[in-house]
């Protein structure tokens, strides 16, 4: 599939996108074709692209959202066969359905295609969060001085679950 973009509309700062932008400047308005690597090959741009899309769509729909930091792990590990267009559809659905200001992992899973969700569910713990990552996130937030209640709210789990996960890892 061939798509045409204006240079100023190309978002990303990965090495691949930097090279594309440099080539576009060199070749300018000629009929040359510059191949942009697929999103799955430039995972470093996913966060930047997602945030730009979120800002644009929040303005369009008169909303205000931010991404929870834990969302990036999930988004970066997707194959994105539909490339940036597929990511844009996911972000748009999130803007339209998420009522809270902060978009969390569970929200992303709710709008992802069923086959992706099924694959990711195998990596989730009983509370619907990425297994193994939850403890790391709890520890990181604890070191930052956040309370159990603040951690629970950020992760979308109960305070008792936060303490249970901490206790389980301390006992090991």
PDB file of C-alpha atoms in Angstrom, residues 33-112:
ATOM      1  CA  UNK A  33       9.470   7.578  -3.524  1.00  0.00           C
ATOM      2  CA  UNK A  34      10.817   7.328  -0.002  1.00  0.00           C
ATOM      3  CA  UNK A  35       9.889   4.208   1.901  1.00  0.00           C
ATOM      4  CA  UNK A  36       8.830   4.718   5.505  1.00  0.00           C
ATOM      5  CA  UNK A  37       9.425   1.639   7.661  1.00  0.00           C
ATOM      6  CA  UNK A  38       6.298   0.082   9.196  1.00  0.00           C
ATOM      7  CA  UNK A  39       5.372   1.045  12.737  1.00  0.00           C
ATOM      8  CA  UNK A  40       6.339  -2.389  14.074  1.00  0.00           C
ATOM      9  CA  UNK A  41       9.934  -1.654  13.011  1.00  0.00           C
ATOM     10  CA  UNK A  42      10.065   1.715  14.768  1.00  0.00           C
ATOM     11  CA  UNK A  43       8.557   1.024  18.171  1.00  0.00           C
ATOM     12  CA  UNK A  44      10.377   4.041  19.573  1.00  0.00           C
ATOM     13  CA  UNK A  45       7.940   6.301  17.706  1.00  0.00           C
ATOM     14  CA  UNK A  46       4.768   4.717  19.093  1.00  0.00           C
ATOM     15  CA  UNK A  47       4.623   6.892  22.203  1.00  0.00           C
ATOM     16  CA  UNK A  48       5.272  10.119  20.303  1.00  0.00           C
ATOM     17  CA  UNK A  49       2.743   9.273  17.583  1.00  0.00           C
ATOM     18  CA  UNK A  50       0.131   8.161  20.133  1.00  0.00           C
ATOM     19  CA  UNK A  51       0.459  11.355  22.140  1.00  0.00           C
ATOM     20  CA  UNK A  52       0.179  13.512  19.011  1.00  0.00           C
ATOM     21  CA  UNK A  53      -2.920  11.591  17.912  1.00  0.00           C
ATOM     22  CA  UNK A  54      -4.421  11.874  21.392  1.00  0.00           C
ATOM     23  CA  UNK A  55      -3.948  15.663  21.450  1.00  0.00           C
ATOM     24  CA  UNK A  56      -5.507  16.023  17.989  1.00  0.00           C
ATOM     25  CA  UNK A  57      -8.480  13.749  18.767  1.00  0.00           C
ATOM     26  CA  UNK A  58      -9.088  15.280  22.197  1.00  0.00           C
ATOM     27  CA  UNK A  59      -9.406  18.666  20.492  1.00  0.00           C
ATOM     28  CA  UNK A  60     -11.705  17.262  17.813  1.00  0.00           C
ATOM     29  CA  UNK A  61     -14.036  15.643  20.363  1.00  0.00           C
ATOM     30  CA  UNK A  62     -13.671  18.293  23.090  1.00  0.00           C
ATOM     31  CA  UNK A  63     -12.098  15.856  25.563  1.00  0.00           C
ATOM     32  CA  UNK A  64      -9.005  15.799  27.741  1.00  0.00           C
ATOM     33  CA  UNK A  65      -7.029  12.579  28.235  1.00  0.00           C
ATOM     34  CA  UNK A  66      -3.552  11.459  29.183  1.00  0.00           C
ATOM     35  CA  UNK A  67      -1.934   8.042  28.932  1.00  0.00           C
ATOM     36  CA  UNK A  68      -0.941   6.106  32.030  1.00  0.00           C
ATOM     37  CA  UNK A  69       2.774   5.257  31.790  1.00  0.00           C
ATOM     38  CA  UNK A  70       1.967   1.530  31.821  1.00  0.00           C
ATOM     39  CA  UNK A  71       0.157   1.757  28.470  1.00  0.00           C
ATOM     40  CA  UNK A  72       3.420   2.101  26.509  1.00  0.00           C
ATOM     41  CA  UNK A  73       4.576  -1.447  27.226  1.00  0.00           C
ATOM     42  CA  UNK A  74       1.358  -2.834  25.756  1.00  0.00           C
ATOM     43  CA  UNK A  75       1.338  -0.567  22.687  1.00  0.00           C
ATOM     44  CA  UNK A  76       5.008  -1.160  21.881  1.00  0.00           C
ATOM     45  CA  UNK A  77       4.508  -4.931  21.908  1.00  0.00           C
ATOM     46  CA  UNK A  78       1.769  -4.964  19.260  1.00  0.00           C
ATOM     47  CA  UNK A  79       2.495  -6.046  15.672  1.00  0.00           C
ATOM     48  CA  UNK A  80       0.453  -3.152  14.180  1.00  0.00           C
ATOM     49  CA  UNK A  81      -0.371  -4.830  10.845  1.00  0.00           C
ATOM     50  CA  UNK A  82      -2.518  -1.801  10.000  1.00  0.00           C
ATOM     51  CA  UNK A  83       0.405   0.506  10.755  1.00  0.00           C
ATOM     52  CA  UNK A  84      -0.235   4.093  11.958  1.00  0.00           C
ATOM     53  CA  UNK A  85      -3.796   3.981  10.634  1.00  0.00           C
ATOM     54  CA  UNK A  86      -4.619   1.094  12.988  1.00  0.00           C
ATOM     55  CA  UNK A  87      -2.999   2.923  15.918  1.00  0.00           C
ATOM     56  CA  UNK A  88      -5.038   6.032  15.060  1.00  0.00           C
ATOM     57  CA  UNK A  89      -8.280   4.021  15.118  1.00  0.00           C
ATOM     58  CA  UNK A  90      -7.394   2.596  18.543  1.00  0.00           C
ATOM     59  CA  UNK A  91      -6.595   6.066  19.925  1.00  0.00           C
ATOM     60  CA  UNK A  92      -9.825   7.476  18.494  1.00  0.00           C
ATOM     61  CA  UNK A  93     -11.868   4.696  20.105  1.00  0.00           C
ATOM     62  CA  UNK A  94     -10.120   5.380  23.415  1.00  0.00           C
ATOM     63  CA  UNK A  95     -10.953   9.086  23.218  1.00  0.00           C
ATOM     64  CA  UNK A  96     -14.588   8.271  22.539  1.00  0.00           C
ATOM     65  CA  UNK A  97     -15.140   5.566  25.185  1.00  0.00           C
ATOM     66  CA  UNK A  98     -12.839   6.331  28.126  1.00  0.00           C
ATOM     67  CA  UNK A  99     -14.615   8.539  30.645  1.00  0.00           C
ATOM     68  CA  UNK A 100     -11.670   9.009  33.036  1.00  0.00           C
ATOM     69  CA  UNK A 101      -8.942  11.476  32.178  1.00  0.00           C
ATOM     70  CA  UNK A 102      -6.200   8.841  32.350  1.00  0.00           C
ATOM     71  CA  UNK A 103      -6.234   6.040  29.773  1.00  0.00           C
ATOM     72  CA  UNK A 104      -5.060   2.795  31.390  1.00  0.00           C
ATOM     73  CA  UNK A 105      -4.005  -0.654  30.124  1.00  0.00           C
ATOM     74  CA  UNK A 106      -7.470  -2.103  30.794  1.00  0.00           C
ATOM     75  CA  UNK A 107      -9.002   0.654  28.621  1.00  0.00           C
ATOM     76  CA  UNK A 108      -6.648  -0.131  25.735  1.00  0.00           C
ATOM     77  CA  UNK A 109      -7.437  -3.845  25.972  1.00  0.00           C
ATOM     78  CA  UNK A 110     -11.141  -3.012  25.842  1.00  0.00           C
ATOM     79  CA  UNK A 111     -10.798  -1.342  22.409  1.00  0.00           C
ATOM     80  CA  UNK A 112      -8.153  -3.585  20.826  1.00  0.00           C
TER      81      UNK A 112
END
